[in-house]
Amino acid sequence: MENLVSNTPIINRNSRIANTLSNSVGLNAVNNALDVLQIQNFLKGLGYPVQTNGTIVNSQTDTTIISILNFQANNRIQVTGNINPDDSTYNALKQLNSVSPSLAEGEDESLHQPFLTNSFLFRRSAGNANTLNVIFEGDSWLDYPVPRILDLYDTITDRNQSLNLNCLHLAKFGETTSQMYADRTHFVQYVSGYRIDRIYFSGGGNDVFPQLGRILNAGVTTFSSSFFTDQAKLTELRSLSGDALYQKCILYKRYLNTNTFDTALFNSTNLNAIFSTIMRNYLGFGSIVNAHCTPNTIFYMHTYDYPLFKLGVRPSIVGVDLPLGPWIKPVFDRLGIADEILRSYIIIRLLDRFYALLCQIKNHFGYYGYRFQSRIIDYRGLLNSSEYWRDEIHPNSAGARRLSTRVNF
């Protein structure tokens, strides 16, 4: 089990709940409501997305069950979905809830160490047998340039610190995958010169969204009923707005007539060319890794989450906008796309097609016998509220914490 679910750390304990479990909690267990509530509060306190209601559905779609499975995987506990009185999962939950497990924003590493310092520290520890050597390469999701805002590099390394991580940070905000590949000298140097156990790669967002004007066809400004297969659901969407609408659009995306929608909205020639470039660059990095790493090396790729919730909001420091973005809303405005449903499904489809591209890349690695392992971390639909977004396309600190619970090194 891996990469199952996550959320932001909000400790919400109920003083009335018992200190010990009376029954098992989880898949195929006899669930006592107070036991379930206690586990839900423990999980929520550590950042996993559960409702603290004392109820559970014994299925792998239940958020409590998914969070239990993910907690067990993240903490190297046997993945069963069950928690028994005084077992290793329950004791780990109690212990972790007795301390503060997350970085505060004052401990933000967003302005990361200069490369000379970081690389020196990495080299000094890289030969130690008990370290997990990790290279982070990518864009602003790993290198958000605003102080006191945690990015994924901060929260992933914090959540996995028990693994004795030794990290080399090569990410640069704003880079496309082509720029990353052109700037691959340090990546090659360290992959070829040291034992690399994990590579976390974040790339593609800057290839896609700044090119949105070339990707979209002009002339379609409203969401046609022909784009949807369930008209009752579409009528419901048209009665909503804001976060409630975006959340339902994500939930109802299975009712989208994707062939009709994609043909009407996307310039397939330009989009395919952009995706081909992304794939070529991923495979280029994969070839470097394949030449030097071992079957124990794991190459992580991630999706982005749907940037629906703060369209038009620019990165800022203490309320002052930075000269960065926005990347999406100006294109919608120029093309006259004011329909919120249409905007939402343009974004959702682009990110779903990007996920399909990552699957194609992963399948290429497997089919052609690349020696390393590869993983796709699927973040789609996780940051499903404005409270998790910093600006148009970047999570805030709470969002980054929520995302990091899906990363299991």
PDB file of N, CA and C in Angstrom, residues 257-321:
ATOM      1  N   ASN A 257     -18.202  13.988 -20.948  1.00  0.00           N
ATOM      2  CA  ASN A 257     -18.017  13.335 -22.238  1.00  0.00           C
ATOM      3  C   ASN A 257     -16.662  13.786 -22.772  1.00  0.00           C
ATOM      4  N   THR A 258     -15.629  13.041 -22.422  1.00  0.00           N
ATOM      5  CA  THR A 258     -14.268  13.541 -22.613  1.00  0.00           C
ATOM      6  C   THR A 258     -13.898  13.703 -24.087  1.00  0.00           C
ATOM      7  N   ASN A 259     -14.338  12.800 -24.939  1.00  0.00           N
ATOM      8  CA  ASN A 259     -13.990  12.927 -26.358  1.00  0.00           C
ATOM      9  C   ASN A 259     -14.574  14.199 -26.956  1.00  0.00           C
ATOM     10  N   THR A 260     -15.852  14.429 -26.705  1.00  0.00           N
ATOM     11  CA  THR A 260     -16.507  15.629 -27.229  1.00  0.00           C
ATOM     12  C   THR A 260     -15.890  16.881 -26.634  1.00  0.00           C
ATOM     13  N   PHE A 261     -15.650  16.856 -25.334  1.00  0.00           N
ATOM     14  CA  PHE A 261     -15.097  18.015 -24.647  1.00  0.00           C
ATOM     15  C   PHE A 261     -13.694  18.333 -25.157  1.00  0.00           C
ATOM     16  N   ASP A 262     -12.837  17.325 -25.211  1.00  0.00           N
ATOM     17  CA  ASP A 262     -11.453  17.557 -25.628  1.00  0.00           C
ATOM     18  C   ASP A 262     -11.375  18.065 -27.060  1.00  0.00           C
ATOM     19  N   THR A 263     -12.200  17.513 -27.937  1.00  0.00           N
ATOM     20  CA  THR A 263     -12.194  17.951 -29.331  1.00  0.00           C
ATOM     21  C   THR A 263     -12.592  19.420 -29.449  1.00  0.00           C
ATOM     22  N   ALA A 264     -13.585  19.817 -28.651  1.00  0.00           N
ATOM     23  CA  ALA A 264     -14.074  21.194 -28.727  1.00  0.00           C
ATOM     24  C   ALA A 264     -13.102  22.191 -28.094  1.00  0.00           C
ATOM     25  N   LEU A 265     -12.441  21.808 -27.010  1.00  0.00           N
ATOM     26  CA  LEU A 265     -11.693  22.792 -26.220  1.00  0.00           C
ATOM     27  C   LEU A 265     -10.205  22.836 -26.518  1.00  0.00           C
ATOM     28  N   PHE A 266      -9.588  21.713 -26.909  1.00  0.00           N
ATOM     29  CA  PHE A 266      -8.134  21.665 -26.952  1.00  0.00           C
ATOM     30  C   PHE A 266      -7.607  21.618 -28.381  1.00  0.00           C
ATOM     31  N   ASN A 267      -6.548  22.375 -28.609  1.00  0.00           N
ATOM     32  CA  ASN A 267      -5.790  22.288 -29.852  1.00  0.00           C
ATOM     33  C   ASN A 267      -4.887  21.068 -29.723  1.00  0.00           C
ATOM     34  N   SER A 268      -5.308  19.964 -30.316  1.00  0.00           N
ATOM     35  CA  SER A 268      -4.623  18.692 -30.078  1.00  0.00           C
ATOM     36  C   SER A 268      -3.187  18.725 -30.583  1.00  0.00           C
ATOM     37  N   THR A 269      -2.933  19.446 -31.673  1.00  0.00           N
ATOM     38  CA  THR A 269      -1.570  19.514 -32.197  1.00  0.00           C
ATOM     39  C   THR A 269      -0.625  20.160 -31.192  1.00  0.00           C
ATOM     40  N   ASN A 270      -1.023  21.290 -30.653  1.00  0.00           N
ATOM     41  CA  ASN A 270      -0.166  21.999 -29.695  1.00  0.00           C
ATOM     42  C   ASN A 270      -0.047  21.241 -28.375  1.00  0.00           C
ATOM     43  N   LEU A 271      -1.167  20.702 -27.881  1.00  0.00           N
ATOM     44  CA  LEU A 271      -1.129  19.980 -26.606  1.00  0.00           C
ATOM     45  C   LEU A 271      -0.272  18.727 -26.731  1.00  0.00           C
ATOM     46  N   ASN A 272      -0.426  17.995 -27.823  1.00  0.00           N
ATOM     47  CA  ASN A 272       0.381  16.783 -28.009  1.00  0.00           C
ATOM     48  C   ASN A 272       1.861  17.118 -28.125  1.00  0.00           C
ATOM     49  N   ALA A 273       2.167  18.256 -28.756  1.00  0.00           N
ATOM     50  CA  ALA A 273       3.578  18.656 -28.871  1.00  0.00           C
ATOM     51  C   ALA A 273       4.156  18.989 -27.497  1.00  0.00           C
ATOM     52  N   ILE A 274       3.380  19.678 -26.658  1.00  0.00           N
ATOM     53  CA  ILE A 274       3.835  20.016 -25.308  1.00  0.00           C
ATOM     54  C   ILE A 274       4.035  18.747 -24.493  1.00  0.00           C
ATOM     55  N   PHE A 275       3.074  17.833 -24.556  1.00  0.00           N
ATOM     56  CA  PHE A 275       3.186  16.584 -23.808  1.00  0.00           C
ATOM     57  C   PHE A 275       4.350  15.730 -24.324  1.00  0.00           C
ATOM     58  N   SER A 276       4.593  15.756 -25.620  1.00  0.00           N
ATOM     59  CA  SER A 276       5.723  14.993 -26.165  1.00  0.00           C
ATOM     60  C   SER A 276       7.050  15.531 -25.646  1.00  0.00           C
ATOM     61  N   THR A 277       7.131  16.853 -25.521  1.00  0.00           N
ATOM     62  CA  THR A 277       8.344  17.458 -24.964  1.00  0.00           C
ATOM     63  C   THR A 277       8.538  17.047 -23.516  1.00  0.00           C
ATOM     64  N   ILE A 278       7.453  17.098 -22.731  1.00  0.00           N
ATOM     65  CA  ILE A 278       7.538  16.675 -21.335  1.00  0.00           C
ATOM     66  C   ILE A 278       8.006  15.224 -21.244  1.00  0.00           C
ATOM     67  N   MET A 279       7.410  14.362 -22.050  1.00  0.00           N
ATOM     68  CA  MET A 279       7.773  12.949 -22.001  1.00  0.00           C
ATOM     69  C   MET A 279       9.232  12.746 -22.399  1.00  0.00           C
ATOM     70  N   ARG A 280       9.686  13.427 -23.433  1.00  0.00           N
ATOM     71  CA  ARG A 280      11.079  13.301 -23.857  1.00  0.00           C
ATOM     72  C   ARG A 280      12.031  13.689 -22.726  1.00  0.00           C
ATOM     73  N   ASN A 281      11.705  14.748 -21.999  1.00  0.00           N
ATOM     74  CA  ASN A 281      12.582  15.184 -20.912  1.00  0.00           C
ATOM     75  C   ASN A 281      12.543  14.225 -19.729  1.00  0.00           C
ATOM     76  N   TYR A 282      11.353  13.718 -19.385  1.00  0.00           N
ATOM     77  CA  TYR A 282      11.274  12.703 -18.325  1.00  0.00           C
ATOM     78  C   TYR A 282      12.095  11.477 -18.699  1.00  0.00           C
ATOM     79  N   LEU A 283      11.958  11.032 -19.948  1.00  0.00           N
ATOM     80  CA  LEU A 283      12.710   9.850 -20.366  1.00  0.00           C
ATOM     81  C   LEU A 283      14.206  10.129 -20.391  1.00  0.00           C
ATOM     82  N   GLY A 284      14.582  11.386 -20.681  1.00  0.00           N
ATOM     83  CA  GLY A 284      15.991  11.744 -20.615  1.00  0.00           C
ATOM     84  C   GLY A 284      16.537  11.599 -19.204  1.00  0.00           C
ATOM     85  N   PHE A 285      15.792  12.102 -18.227  1.00  0.00           N
ATOM     86  CA  PHE A 285      16.212  11.920 -16.833  1.00  0.00           C
ATOM     87  C   PHE A 285      16.198  10.441 -16.462  1.00  0.00           C
ATOM     88  N   GLY A 286      15.186   9.710 -16.955  1.00  0.00           N
ATOM     89  CA  GLY A 286      15.122   8.285 -16.663  1.00  0.00           C
ATOM     90  C   GLY A 286      16.325   7.535 -17.206  1.00  0.00           C
ATOM     91  N   SER A 287      16.807   7.928 -18.371  1.00  0.00           N
ATOM     92  CA  SER A 287      17.983   7.270 -18.949  1.00  0.00           C
ATOM     93  C   SER A 287      19.228   7.520 -18.110  1.00  0.00           C
ATOM     94  N   ILE A 288      19.336   8.735 -17.568  1.00  0.00           N
ATOM     95  CA  ILE A 288      20.472   9.038 -16.684  1.00  0.00           C
ATOM     96  C   ILE A 288      20.412   8.166 -15.439  1.00  0.00           C
ATOM     97  N   VAL A 289      19.237   8.097 -14.839  1.00  0.00           N
ATOM     98  CA  VAL A 289      19.078   7.281 -13.636  1.00  0.00           C
ATOM     99  C   VAL A 289      19.365   5.814 -13.952  1.00  0.00           C
ATOM    100  N   ASN A 290      18.843   5.342 -15.084  1.00  0.00           N
ATOM    101  CA  ASN A 290      19.008   3.940 -15.463  1.00  0.00           C
ATOM    102  C   ASN A 290      20.474   3.575 -15.655  1.00  0.00           C
ATOM    103  N   ALA A 291      21.264   4.520 -16.111  1.00  0.00           N
ATOM    104  CA  ALA A 291      22.676   4.238 -16.384  1.00  0.00           C
ATOM    105  C   ALA A 291      23.496   4.094 -15.109  1.00  0.00           C
ATOM    106  N   HIS A 292      23.023   4.626 -14.003  1.00  0.00           N
ATOM    107  CA  HIS A 292      23.881   4.707 -12.818  1.00  0.00           C
ATOM    108  C   HIS A 292      23.271   4.123 -11.543  1.00  0.00           C
ATOM    109  N   CYS A 293      21.962   3.950 -11.490  1.00  0.00           N
ATOM    110  CA  CYS A 293      21.332   3.530 -10.238  1.00  0.00           C
ATOM    111  C   CYS A 293      21.062   2.032 -10.225  1.00  0.00           C
ATOM    112  N   THR A 294      20.406   1.568  -9.203  1.00  0.00           N
ATOM    113  CA  THR A 294      20.199   0.143  -8.975  1.00  0.00           C
ATOM    114  C   THR A 294      18.709  -0.156  -8.882  1.00  0.00           C
ATOM    115  N   PRO A 295      18.343  -1.431  -8.828  1.00  0.00           N
ATOM    116  CA  PRO A 295      16.922  -1.775  -8.653  1.00  0.00           C
ATOM    117  C   PRO A 295      16.333  -1.278  -7.337  1.00  0.00           C
ATOM    118  N   ASN A 296      17.170  -0.867  -6.405  1.00  0.00           N
ATOM    119  CA  ASN A 296      16.666  -0.326  -5.142  1.00  0.00           C
ATOM    120  C   ASN A 296      16.326   1.171  -5.230  1.00  0.00           C
ATOM    121  N   THR A 297      16.739   1.818  -6.300  1.00  0.00           N
ATOM    122  CA  THR A 297      16.445   3.234  -6.486  1.00  0.00           C
ATOM    123  C   THR A 297      14.991   3.403  -6.904  1.00  0.00           C
ATOM    124  N   ILE A 298      14.317   4.375  -6.305  1.00  0.00           N
ATOM    125  CA  ILE A 298      12.925   4.655  -6.664  1.00  0.00           C
ATOM    126  C   ILE A 298      12.828   6.071  -7.207  1.00  0.00           C
ATOM    127  N   PHE A 299      12.225   6.199  -8.370  1.00  0.00           N
ATOM    128  CA  PHE A 299      12.028   7.478  -9.057  1.00  0.00           C
ATOM    129  C   PHE A 299      10.566   7.870  -8.877  1.00  0.00           C
ATOM    130  N   TYR A 300      10.329   8.948  -8.111  1.00  0.00           N
ATOM    131  CA  TYR A 300       8.973   9.416  -7.831  1.00  0.00           C
ATOM    132  C   TYR A 300       8.607  10.543  -8.790  1.00  0.00           C
ATOM    133  N   MET A 301       7.409  10.437  -9.368  1.00  0.00           N
ATOM    134  CA  MET A 301       6.829  11.513 -10.165  1.00  0.00           C
ATOM    135  C   MET A 301       5.504  11.882  -9.517  1.00  0.00           C
ATOM    136  N   HIS A 302       5.115  13.139  -9.613  1.00  0.00           N
ATOM    137  CA  HIS A 302       3.810  13.478  -9.039  1.00  0.00           C
ATOM    138  C   HIS A 302       2.928  14.245 -10.022  1.00  0.00           C
ATOM    139  N   THR A 303       1.627  14.049  -9.839  1.00  0.00           N
ATOM    140  CA  THR A 303       0.667  14.902 -10.511  1.00  0.00           C
ATOM    141  C   THR A 303       0.648  16.242  -9.775  1.00  0.00           C
ATOM    142  N   TYR A 304      -0.003  17.204 -10.372  1.00  0.00           N
ATOM    143  CA  TYR A 304      -0.365  18.415  -9.633  1.00  0.00           C
ATOM    144  C   TYR A 304      -1.831  18.282  -9.250  1.00  0.00           C
ATOM    145  N   ASP A 305      -2.248  19.052  -8.253  1.00  0.00           N
ATOM    146  CA  ASP A 305      -3.668  19.067  -7.933  1.00  0.00           C
ATOM    147  C   ASP A 305      -4.357  20.134  -8.770  1.00  0.00           C
ATOM    148  N   TYR A 306      -5.676  20.051  -8.811  1.00  0.00           N
ATOM    149  CA  TYR A 306      -6.458  20.934  -9.673  1.00  0.00           C
ATOM    150  C   TYR A 306      -6.448  22.373  -9.154  1.00  0.00           C
ATOM    151  N   PRO A 307      -5.830  23.312  -9.868  1.00  0.00           N
ATOM    152  CA  PRO A 307      -5.795  24.709  -9.411  1.00  0.00           C
ATOM    153  C   PRO A 307      -7.083  25.443  -9.772  1.00  0.00           C
ATOM    154  N   LEU A 308      -8.142  25.126  -9.048  1.00  0.00           N
ATOM    155  CA  LEU A 308      -9.459  25.692  -9.309  1.00  0.00           C
ATOM    156  C   LEU A 308      -9.826  26.815  -8.354  1.00  0.00           C
ATOM    157  N   PHE A 309      -9.216  26.846  -7.203  1.00  0.00           N
ATOM    158  CA  PHE A 309      -9.815  27.530  -6.064  1.00  0.00           C
ATOM    159  C   PHE A 309      -9.389  28.980  -5.889  1.00  0.00           C
ATOM    160  N   LYS A 310      -8.294  29.393  -6.527  1.00  0.00           N
ATOM    161  CA  LYS A 310      -7.852  30.785  -6.388  1.00  0.00           C
ATOM    162  C   LYS A 310      -7.370  31.338  -7.729  1.00  0.00           C
ATOM    163  N   LEU A 311      -8.196  31.172  -8.751  1.00  0.00           N
ATOM    164  CA  LEU A 311      -7.830  31.663 -10.072  1.00  0.00           C
ATOM    165  C   LEU A 311      -7.596  33.169 -10.032  1.00  0.00           C
ATOM    166  N   GLY A 312      -6.491  33.596 -10.626  1.00  0.00           N
ATOM    167  CA  GLY A 312      -6.173  35.012 -10.685  1.00  0.00           C
ATOM    168  C   GLY A 312      -5.355  35.546  -9.537  1.00  0.00           C
ATOM    169  N   VAL A 313      -5.162  34.743  -8.478  1.00  0.00           N
ATOM    170  CA  VAL A 313      -4.399  35.192  -7.312  1.00  0.00           C
ATOM    171  C   VAL A 313      -2.911  34.983  -7.579  1.00  0.00           C
ATOM    172  N   ARG A 314      -2.125  36.036  -7.389  1.00  0.00           N
ATOM    173  CA  ARG A 314      -0.691  35.982  -7.659  1.00  0.00           C
ATOM    174  C   ARG A 314       0.090  35.678  -6.380  1.00  0.00           C
ATOM    175  N   PRO A 315       1.284  35.077  -6.507  1.00  0.00           N
ATOM    176  CA  PRO A 315       2.160  34.950  -5.340  1.00  0.00           C
ATOM    177  C   PRO A 315       2.435  36.329  -4.749  1.00  0.00           C
ATOM    178  N   SER A 316       2.521  36.384  -3.432  1.00  0.00           N
ATOM    179  CA  SER A 316       2.720  37.674  -2.773  1.00  0.00           C
ATOM    180  C   SER A 316       3.521  37.497  -1.497  1.00  0.00           C
ATOM    181  N   ILE A 317       4.099  38.589  -1.033  1.00  0.00           N
ATOM    182  CA  ILE A 317       4.776  38.647   0.270  1.00  0.00           C
ATOM    183  C   ILE A 317       4.143  39.788   1.047  1.00  0.00           C
ATOM    184  N   VAL A 318       3.667  39.471   2.264  1.00  0.00           N
ATOM    185  CA  VAL A 318       2.992  40.437   3.147  1.00  0.00           C
ATOM    186  C   VAL A 318       2.030  41.327   2.364  1.00  0.00           C
ATOM    187  N   GLY A 319       1.231  40.696   1.519  1.00  0.00           N
ATOM    188  CA  GLY A 319       0.197  41.408   0.800  1.00  0.00           C
ATOM    189  C   GLY A 319       0.633  42.110  -0.467  1.00  0.00           C
ATOM    190  N   VAL A 320       1.919  42.082  -0.790  1.00  0.00           N
ATOM    191  CA  VAL A 320       2.420  42.737  -1.988  1.00  0.00           C
ATOM    192  C   VAL A 320       2.625  41.677  -3.077  1.00  0.00           C
ATOM    193  N   ASP A 321       1.928  41.852  -4.208  1.00  0.00           N
ATOM    194  CA  ASP A 321       2.025  40.883  -5.295  1.00  0.00           C
ATOM    195  C   ASP A 321       3.432  40.846  -5.880  1.00  0.00           C
TER     196      ASP A 321
END
